Coordinates of C-alpha atoms in Angstrom, one line a residue:
M1248 CA 188.5 237.3 114.0
R1249 CA 186.2 239.9 115.5
N1250 CA 184.7 240.6 112.1
M1251 CA 184.2 236.9 111.4
L1252 CA 182.3 236.5 114.7
R1253 CA 180.1 239.5 114.0
I1254 CA 179.2 238.1 110.6
A1255 CA 178.6 234.7 112.1
R1256 CA 176.3 236.3 114.8
W1257 CA 174.5 238.2 112.1
E1258 CA 174.0 235.1 110.0
F1259 CA 172.8 233.1 113.1
R1260 CA 170.3 235.8 114.2
N1261 CA 168.8 236.2 110.8
R1262 CA 168.4 232.5 110.0
V1263 CA 166.9 231.3 113.3
R1264 CA 164.3 234.0 113.3
T1265 CA 162.8 233.0 109.9
R1266 CA 159.6 231.0 109.7
S1267 CA 161.2 228.4 107.4
Y1268 CA 163.8 227.6 110.0
L1269 CA 161.2 227.3 112.8
F1270 CA 159.1 225.1 110.5
N1271 CA 162.0 222.8 109.6
T1272 CA 163.1 222.6 113.2
F1273 CA 159.8 221.8 114.8
I1274 CA 157.3 220.8 112.2
S1275 CA 159.3 218.9 109.5
P1276 CA 160.7 216.3 111.9
L1277 CA 157.2 215.6 113.1
I1278 CA 156.0 215.3 109.5
F1279 CA 158.8 212.9 108.5
T1280 CA 158.3 210.8 111.6
M1281 CA 154.6 210.5 110.8
L1282 CA 155.4 209.6 107.2
F1283 CA 157.5 206.7 108.6
L1284 CA 155.2 205.5 111.3
L1285 CA 151.7 206.0 109.7
P1286 CA 152.2 203.5 106.9
L1287 CA 153.5 201.0 109.4
Y1288 CA 150.6 201.6 111.7
F1289 CA 147.9 201.3 109.0
T1290 CA 149.6 198.2 107.5
T1291 CA 149.2 196.4 110.8
H1292 CA 146.1 198.1 112.2
Q1293 CA 143.7 198.7 109.3
P1294 CA 140.4 199.9 110.7
D1295 CA 138.2 197.3 109.0
T1296 CA 134.5 198.0 109.8
S1297 CA 132.8 195.6 107.4
V1298 CA 133.0 191.9 106.5
K1299 CA 135.2 191.2 103.4
L1300 CA 133.7 188.5 101.2
I1301 CA 136.3 186.1 99.7
G1302 CA 135.2 183.8 96.9
V1303 CA 136.5 180.2 96.6
I1304 CA 136.7 178.1 93.4
D1305 CA 137.6 174.6 94.5
L1306 CA 138.7 172.2 91.8
S1307 CA 140.0 169.6 94.2
P1308 CA 138.2 166.2 94.6
E1309 CA 137.4 166.7 98.3
K1310 CA 135.6 170.1 97.8
N1311 CA 136.0 170.9 101.5
I1312 CA 138.6 173.7 101.6
A1313 CA 136.0 176.4 101.8
N1314 CA 134.7 175.3 105.2
K1315 CA 138.2 174.8 106.6
L1316 CA 139.3 178.2 105.4
S1317 CA 136.1 179.9 106.9
N1318 CA 136.6 178.2 110.3
A1319 CA 140.3 179.2 110.4
L1320 CA 139.6 182.8 109.5
N1321 CA 136.8 183.1 112.0
R1322 CA 139.1 182.0 114.8
S1323 CA 141.9 184.4 113.9
Y1324 CA 140.4 187.6 112.6
K1325 CA 137.4 189.4 114.2
L1326 CA 136.0 192.9 113.8
E1327 CA 135.4 195.2 116.7
N1328 CA 131.9 194.0 117.0
T1329 CA 133.2 190.4 117.3
L1330 CA 131.9 189.5 113.9
S1331 CA 134.2 187.6 111.6
Q1332 CA 136.3 189.9 109.4
Y1333 CA 136.2 187.5 106.4
G1334 CA 133.3 185.7 104.9
I1335 CA 133.8 182.8 102.5
Y1336 CA 131.5 182.3 99.4
T1337 CA 131.8 179.1 97.4
I1338 CA 131.5 179.9 93.6
S1339 CA 129.7 177.1 91.8
I1340 CA 128.5 176.8 88.2
K1341 CA 126.9 173.4 88.4
N1342 CA 123.6 174.8 87.2
A1343 CA 125.1 176.4 84.1
P1344 CA 123.7 174.9 80.8
A1345 CA 127.1 174.0 79.3
Y1346 CA 128.2 172.4 82.5
R1347 CA 125.0 170.5 83.0
E1348 CA 125.2 169.1 79.4
L1349 CA 128.8 168.0 79.8
S1350 CA 128.0 166.6 83.2
S1351 CA 125.2 164.5 81.7
E1352 CA 127.6 163.1 79.1
L1353 CA 130.2 162.4 81.8
K1354 CA 127.6 160.4 83.8
D1355 CA 126.8 158.3 80.8
I1356 CA 130.5 157.5 80.3
E1357 CA 130.9 156.8 84.0
A1358 CA 128.0 154.4 83.8
Q1359 CA 129.5 152.7 80.8
Y1360 CA 132.9 152.4 82.5
D1361 CA 131.2 151.0 85.7
S1362 CA 129.3 148.4 83.5
L1363 CA 132.5 147.3 81.8
N1364 CA 134.3 147.2 85.1
R1365 CA 131.6 144.9 86.5
L1366 CA 131.8 142.7 83.4
H1367 CA 135.6 142.6 83.7
N1368 CA 135.4 141.4 87.3
R1369 CA 132.7 138.8 86.5
I1370 CA 134.8 137.3 83.7
K1371 CA 137.8 137.1 86.0
Q1372 CA 135.6 135.3 88.6
E1373 CA 134.5 132.8 85.9
R1374 CA 138.1 132.1 84.9
T1375 CA 139.0 131.6 88.5
A1376 CA 136.2 129.1 88.8
Y1377 CA 137.4 127.3 85.6
F1378 CA 140.8 127.0 87.1
T1379 CA 139.6 125.6 90.4
Q1380 CA 137.1 123.1 89.1
K1381 CA 138.1 119.6 88.1
A1382 CA 139.4 119.0 84.6
T1383 CA 136.6 118.5 82.0
P1384 CA 136.7 118.1 78.2
N1385 CA 135.4 121.6 77.7
R1386 CA 137.6 123.3 80.3
Q1387 CA 140.3 124.5 77.9
F1388 CA 137.8 125.7 75.4
S1389 CA 136.0 127.7 78.1
L1390 CA 139.3 129.2 79.3
N1391 CA 140.2 130.3 75.8
R1392 CA 136.8 131.8 75.1
S1393 CA 136.8 133.6 78.5
Y1394 CA 140.3 135.0 77.8
E1395 CA 139.1 136.5 74.5
R1396 CA 136.2 138.0 76.2
L1397 CA 138.4 139.4 79.0
R1398 CA 140.9 140.8 76.5
K1399 CA 138.1 142.6 74.5
V1400 CA 136.5 144.0 77.7
R1401 CA 139.9 145.1 79.0
E1402 CA 140.6 147.0 75.7
E1403 CA 137.2 148.5 75.7
K1404 CA 137.6 149.5 79.3
E1405 CA 140.9 151.2 78.6
L1406 CA 139.4 153.2 75.8
V1407 CA 136.4 154.3 77.9
S1408 CA 138.9 155.1 80.7
I1409 CA 140.8 157.4 78.4
E1410 CA 137.5 159.0 77.3
L1411 CA 136.4 159.4 80.9
Q1412 CA 139.7 161.1 81.8
R1413 CA 139.3 163.4 78.8
Y1414 CA 135.8 164.4 79.9
R1415 CA 136.9 165.0 83.5
T1416 CA 139.7 167.2 82.3
A1417 CA 137.2 169.1 80.1
M1418 CA 134.8 169.4 83.0
D1419 CA 137.5 170.9 85.3
S1420 CA 138.6 173.2 82.5
L1421 CA 135.0 174.3 81.9
Y1422 CA 134.3 174.7 85.6
A1423 CA 137.4 176.8 86.2
R1424 CA 136.8 179.0 83.1
E1425 CA 133.1 179.6 83.8
A1426 CA 133.8 180.1 87.6
R1427 CA 136.5 182.7 86.8
V1428 CA 134.0 184.6 84.7
V1429 CA 131.5 184.6 87.5
A1430 CA 134.1 185.5 90.1
D1431 CA 135.5 188.3 88.0
S1432 CA 132.1 189.8 87.5
M1433 CA 131.4 189.7 91.2
I1434 CA 134.7 191.5 91.9
I1435 CA 133.9 194.2 89.3
N1436 CA 130.5 194.7 90.8
N1437 CA 132.1 194.9 94.3
V1438 CA 130.3 191.8 95.6
L1439 CA 133.6 190.0 96.3
S1440 CA 136.8 191.6 97.7
A1441 CA 138.9 188.8 96.2
Y1442 CA 138.7 185.1 95.3
L1443 CA 140.9 182.1 95.6
L1444 CA 141.2 179.3 92.9
F1445 CA 142.3 176.0 94.3
P1446 CA 143.7 173.6 91.6
S1447 CA 143.0 169.9 92.0
D1448 CA 146.5 169.2 93.4
F1449 CA 146.9 172.3 95.6
I1450 CA 147.7 170.2 98.7
K1451 CA 150.6 168.6 97.0
S1452 CA 151.9 171.5 94.9
G1453 CA 151.1 174.3 97.4
R1454 CA 150.1 176.6 94.5
I1455 CA 146.9 178.7 94.9
E1456 CA 145.7 181.6 92.8
Y1457 CA 144.7 184.9 94.5
H1458 CA 142.6 187.3 92.3
S1459 CA 141.6 190.8 93.4
R1460 CA 140.8 194.1 91.9
S1461 CA 143.5 196.0 93.8
T1462 CA 147.2 195.3 94.2
A1463 CA 147.2 197.3 97.5
D1464 CA 145.4 194.7 99.7
L1465 CA 148.7 193.3 101.0
L1466 CA 147.4 192.7 104.5
D1467 CA 144.5 190.5 103.2
S1468 CA 146.7 188.5 100.9
E1469 CA 149.3 187.9 103.7
R1470 CA 146.6 186.8 106.1
L1471 CA 145.1 184.4 103.6
E1472 CA 148.5 183.0 102.7
K1473 CA 149.4 182.4 106.3
T1474 CA 146.1 180.7 107.0
L1475 CA 146.2 178.5 103.9
Q1476 CA 149.8 177.5 104.7
N1477 CA 148.7 176.2 108.1
L1478 CA 145.7 174.4 106.6
I1479 CA 147.8 172.7 103.8
I1480 CA 150.5 171.6 106.2
R1481 CA 147.9 170.3 108.6
S1482 CA 146.3 168.3 105.7
R1483 CA 149.7 166.9 104.7
L1484 CA 150.4 165.8 108.3
Q1485 CA 146.9 164.2 108.6
E1486 CA 147.6 162.1 105.5
L1487 CA 150.5 160.6 107.4
N1488 CA 148.0 159.2 109.9
L1489 CA 149.6 161.0 112.8
G1490 CA 146.4 161.7 114.7
T1491 CA 144.7 165.0 115.6
R1492 CA 146.5 165.5 118.9
K1493 CA 149.9 164.9 117.3
V1494 CA 149.1 167.2 114.4
R1495 CA 148.0 170.0 116.8
E1496 CA 151.3 169.7 118.7
L1497 CA 153.4 169.8 115.5
M1498 CA 151.4 172.9 114.3
R1499 CA 152.0 174.9 117.4
P1500 CA 153.2 178.4 116.3
V1501 CA 156.7 179.6 117.1
H1502 CA 157.4 183.1 118.6
L1503 CA 160.8 184.7 118.7
D1504 CA 161.7 186.8 121.7
K1505 CA 164.4 189.0 120.4
Y1506 CA 167.4 190.1 122.6
K1507 CA 170.4 192.2 121.7
I1508 CA 173.7 191.6 123.5
R1509 CA 175.4 194.8 124.8
G1510 CA 178.5 194.1 126.7
N1511 CA 177.6 191.7 129.5
N1512 CA 173.9 192.4 129.3
E1513 CA 171.1 191.4 127.1
E1514 CA 168.1 193.5 126.3
S1515 CA 164.9 192.9 124.3
W1516 CA 164.5 194.9 121.1
N1517 CA 161.8 195.7 118.5
I1518 CA 162.9 195.6 114.9
Y1519 CA 160.7 198.5 113.8
A1520 CA 161.8 200.8 116.7
Q1521 CA 165.4 200.0 116.3
F1522 CA 165.5 200.6 112.6
Y1523 CA 163.2 203.5 112.1
G1524 CA 164.8 205.6 114.8
P1525 CA 168.2 205.9 113.1
L1526 CA 166.5 206.4 109.7
I1527 CA 164.6 209.3 111.1
G1528 CA 168.0 210.8 112.3
V1529 CA 169.3 210.5 108.7
F1530 CA 166.2 212.3 107.4
L1531 CA 166.7 215.0 110.0
L1532 CA 170.2 215.5 108.6
F1533 CA 168.8 215.8 105.1
I1534 CA 166.2 218.3 106.3
A1535 CA 169.0 220.5 107.8
I1536 CA 171.2 220.3 104.7
F1537 CA 168.2 221.0 102.5
T1538 CA 167.3 224.0 104.6
S1539 CA 170.9 225.4 104.7
G1540 CA 171.2 225.0 101.0
G1541 CA 168.2 227.2 100.4
Y1542 CA 169.5 229.8 102.9
L1543 CA 172.9 230.0 101.4
F1544 CA 171.9 230.2 97.8
S1545 CA 169.1 232.6 98.3
G1546 CA 171.2 234.7 100.7
M1547 CA 174.3 234.8 98.5
M1548 CA 172.2 235.7 95.4
M1549 CA 170.4 238.4 97.3
E1550 CA 173.6 239.9 98.7
K1551 CA 175.2 239.9 95.2
A1552 CA 172.1 241.4 93.6
N1553 CA 171.7 244.1 96.3
R1554 CA 175.5 244.9 96.4
I1555 CA 175.6 243.9 100.1
L1556 CA 178.8 241.9 99.5
E1557 CA 180.5 245.1 98.3
V1558 CA 179.6 246.7 101.6
L1559 CA 180.8 243.6 103.5
L1560 CA 184.1 243.6 101.6
S1561 CA 184.8 247.2 102.7
Y1562 CA 184.2 246.0 106.3
A1563 CA 186.0 242.6 106.4
A1564 CA 188.3 240.5 104.3
P1565 CA 186.9 237.8 101.9
G1566 CA 188.2 235.1 104.2
E1567 CA 186.5 236.6 107.2
I1568 CA 183.2 236.8 105.3
M1569 CA 183.4 233.2 104.2
G1570 CA 184.5 232.0 107.7
G1571 CA 181.7 234.0 109.3
K1572 CA 179.1 232.5 107.0
I1573 CA 180.4 228.9 107.6
L1574 CA 180.6 229.5 111.4
G1575 CA 177.1 231.1 111.4
L1576 CA 175.7 228.2 109.4
G1577 CA 177.4 225.7 111.7
T1578 CA 175.9 227.4 114.7
V1579 CA 172.5 227.3 113.1
G1580 CA 172.8 223.6 112.5
L1581 CA 174.2 222.9 116.0
T1582 CA 171.2 224.8 117.5
Q1583 CA 168.8 222.7 115.4
V1584 CA 170.5 219.4 116.6
L1585 CA 170.5 220.5 120.2
I1586 CA 166.8 221.4 120.0
W1587 CA 166.0 217.9 118.6
L1588 CA 168.1 216.2 121.2
F1589 CA 166.4 218.2 124.0
I1590 CA 163.0 217.3 122.7
T1591 CA 164.0 213.6 122.5
F1592 CA 165.2 213.8 126.1
L1593 CA 161.9 215.4 127.3
L1594 CA 159.9 212.7 125.5
N1595 CA 162.0 209.9 126.9
S1596 CA 161.9 211.4 130.5
G1597 CA 158.1 211.8 130.2
G1598 CA 157.7 208.2 129.2
I1599 CA 156.2 209.1 125.8
I1600 CA 158.9 207.1 124.1
S1601 CA 160.5 204.3 126.0
G1602 CA 164.2 204.2 126.3
G1603 CA 164.0 200.5 127.1
S1604 CA 162.6 199.6 123.7
L1605 CA 164.8 202.3 122.0
S1606 CA 168.2 201.1 123.3
Y1607 CA 170.1 203.5 121.1
L1608 CA 168.8 206.5 123.1
T1609 CA 172.0 206.8 125.1
F1610 CA 174.2 209.8 125.9
E1611 CA 177.1 208.2 124.0
N1612 CA 175.0 207.8 120.8
A1613 CA 173.7 211.3 121.2
L1614 CA 177.3 212.6 121.2
Y1615 CA 178.1 210.6 118.1
F1616 CA 174.9 211.8 116.4
L1617 CA 175.9 215.4 117.3
L1618 CA 179.4 214.8 116.0
Y1619 CA 178.5 213.4 112.6
F1620 CA 175.5 215.7 112.2
S1621 CA 177.8 218.7 112.7
L1622 CA 180.5 217.3 110.4
G1623 CA 177.9 216.5 107.7
Y1624 CA 176.3 219.9 108.1
L1625 CA 179.6 221.8 107.8
F1626 CA 180.8 219.6 104.9
F1627 CA 177.7 220.2 102.8
G1628 CA 177.5 223.8 104.0
A1629 CA 181.0 224.6 102.8
I1630 CA 180.2 223.0 99.4
F1631 CA 177.0 225.1 99.2
I1632 CA 179.0 228.3 100.0
M1633 CA 181.7 227.4 97.5
F1634 CA 179.2 227.0 94.6
S1635 CA 176.9 229.8 95.6
S1636 CA 179.8 232.3 95.4
I1637 CA 180.7 231.2 91.9
F1638 CA 177.4 232.0 90.1
S1639 CA 175.8 235.4 89.8
N1640 CA 173.0 234.3 87.5
E1641 CA 170.0 233.0 89.5
Y1642 CA 169.1 230.4 86.9
D1643 CA 172.5 228.9 86.8
A1644 CA 172.7 228.9 90.6
Q1645 CA 169.4 227.1 91.0
Q1646 CA 170.5 224.4 88.6
V1647 CA 173.6 223.8 90.7
N1648 CA 171.5 224.1 93.9
Q1649 CA 169.2 221.3 92.7
L1650 CA 172.2 219.1 91.8
L1651 CA 173.7 219.5 95.2
R1652 CA 170.4 218.7 96.9
I1653 CA 170.2 215.5 94.8
V1654 CA 173.8 214.6 96.0
A1655 CA 172.7 215.4 99.6
I1656 CA 169.7 213.0 99.4
F1657 CA 171.7 210.2 97.8
P1658 CA 172.9 208.8 101.2
V1659 CA 169.3 208.7 102.3
L1660 CA 168.4 206.5 99.4
L1661 CA 171.2 204.1 100.4
S1662 CA 170.1 204.0 104.0
L1663 CA 168.2 200.7 103.6
L1664 CA 171.4 198.9 102.6
V1665 CA 173.0 200.0 105.9
V1666 CA 170.0 198.9 107.9
I1667 CA 170.1 195.4 106.3
N1668 CA 173.8 194.8 107.0
P1669 CA 175.6 197.6 108.8
N1670 CA 178.8 195.6 109.2
S1671 CA 179.4 194.4 105.7
F1672 CA 182.7 195.2 103.9
W1673 CA 181.1 197.4 101.3
I1674 CA 179.1 199.4 103.8
R1675 CA 182.2 200.0 105.8
L1676 CA 184.1 201.0 102.7
L1677 CA 181.4 203.4 101.6
S1678 CA 181.4 204.9 105.1
Y1679 CA 184.8 206.4 104.3
V1680 CA 183.4 208.4 101.4
P1681 CA 182.8 212.0 102.7
F1682 CA 179.4 212.4 101.0
L1683 CA 178.2 209.2 102.6
T1684 CA 180.0 209.3 105.9
P1685 CA 177.6 211.3 108.1
S1686 CA 174.5 209.3 107.1
F1687 CA 176.1 205.9 107.2
M1688 CA 177.8 206.4 110.6
I1689 CA 174.6 207.8 112.1
L1690 CA 173.0 204.5 111.1
R1691 CA 175.8 202.1 111.8
I1692 CA 176.7 203.1 115.3
P1693 CA 173.3 202.2 116.9
L1694 CA 172.7 199.2 114.6
S1695 CA 176.0 197.4 114.4
G1696 CA 176.0 195.8 117.8
Q1697 CA 179.7 195.9 118.1
P1698 CA 182.3 198.6 118.8
L1699 CA 183.2 200.9 115.9
T1700 CA 186.1 202.8 117.5
T1701 CA 188.4 202.4 114.5
D1702 CA 185.8 203.4 112.0
I1703 CA 184.8 206.4 114.2
I1704 CA 188.4 207.7 114.4
I1705 CA 189.0 207.2 110.6
T1706 CA 185.7 208.7 109.4
T1707 CA 186.1 211.7 111.8
G1708 CA 189.5 212.3 110.4
I1709 CA 188.3 212.0 106.8
M1710 CA 185.5 214.4 107.5
L1711 CA 187.7 217.0 109.2
F1712 CA 190.3 216.8 106.4
S1713 CA 187.5 217.0 103.7
I1714 CA 186.0 220.1 105.4
A1715 CA 189.4 221.7 105.6
V1716 CA 190.0 221.1 101.9
I1717 CA 186.6 222.4 100.9
I1718 CA 187.1 225.5 103.0
W1719 CA 190.5 226.0 101.5
I1720 CA 189.1 225.7 98.0
S1721 CA 186.1 227.9 98.9
G1722 CA 188.4 230.6 100.3
R1723 CA 190.4 230.8 97.1
L1724 CA 187.3 231.0 94.9
F1725 CA 185.5 233.4 97.3
R1726 CA 188.2 236.0 96.9
V1727 CA 187.9 236.0 93.1
T1728 CA 184.2 235.4 92.4
T1729 CA 182.6 237.5 95.2
L1730 CA 182.2 240.6 93.0
M1731 CA 181.7 238.8 89.6
M1732 CA 178.4 239.9 88.1
G1733 CA 176.8 238.8 84.8
K1734 CA 179.6 236.4 83.8
K1735 CA 179.3 232.6 84.1
P1736 CA 182.8 231.2 84.7
S1737 CA 184.0 228.1 82.9
W1738 CA 185.4 225.1 84.7
S1739 CA 188.9 225.8 83.4
E1740 CA 188.7 229.3 84.9
I1741 CA 187.5 227.8 88.2
I1742 CA 190.4 225.3 88.3
Y1743 CA 192.8 228.1 87.4
W1744 CA 191.6 230.3 90.3
I1745 CA 191.9 227.4 92.7
R1746 CA 195.5 226.8 91.7
H1747 CA 196.7 230.4 91.4
S1748 CA 194.6 232.5 93.7
K1749 CA 196.3 233.8 96.8

């Protein structure tokens, strides 16, 4: 036991004094936190300094959406100098030669249709007069003749109506096509930031096209979508003749004040603060595992190459060496966690981070975080020690090292599933898998909103049992593989050593 403690103390002193350990303890958490928070900040607080010009192609009959959109954007979005953040530019091609020619032909057809329509109405009036006047010898003849004229005019009117509709469709198609060309060129030349195309039935269908040069302008597209949704709903309500005051009441926005029930109390909560905090904790666990993996593999390979292990074996038994390394590694991880918890406590006490908005910053949750962090650290540390003792070739060891690091980051990739639904059956089932248990429980405990006493007891037992099994396997392999040099063992040999080593 004394030898094991000495080895653990030696491992601890050597690890905590390295620059990489200090970097991963103090700088890496800050970097990961910034990586989480900066995208969120810039997504909601982009420092716009110039007006963004948005083009509008309006194919609707009213042709008034541009003014409505401009007024709505002016009310909602301003620059720091109080200027409107968005400008609206109506794209028109009415002076284009092709459009003017087609427009002239359309006017001729409209004039012909209006003439036939007037003639049709006049004939109908004549027939009404024939029916109302007294019977005369020529009355039936006049009615028959007017009916033939009415039928011919009606047929001609229907043909002209079809032609008129065809021309209008062609006009809309030409207008949309030519306007797209103009708008695209303006975007390419950086005149427009984006443009909107409104179909003729956009109020009924709710479909509007958004064209931009970049797919990264999510904030602009979301703002435009929100504004247009309000405008379209307002137009639909006005068509029902509800009145301006009634429409304004119906369009009043809804704000949700979020509260979380904890026991007999309720507290307000912020979705970003509540979710990002536990995620940062999971990433800290990954940083610690990533760091320990590098320490173990590089340390074991160096000790094998420099014959330091042979000196250690003359001083202590293989089990004491392995136990000392695991204990030293666990102490290194525990120190790292305590430093992070102490920094969090100082930030909370100083008011830099608010414990009111971060309700999971409690002593109980800190103990659970410490528990699962330590269990996960020891679990993966024992696995790293087991595999690092098997290989003597640096190339083979690095391959296994990369594989183990991928396994360690896999729970981080699944963290979003836990955040979305921490109490689902599958998430609870996956929490019992030792590779996933530390990360999943660190997330579930502050997010579940309900007691997890049973899960905590079961998962703690599973982790302790798994760590004991890994240490038992590592001890058997460590005795055999410690002094192996230049030979890569096969999997059958490894299994044989596990089964028969004493």
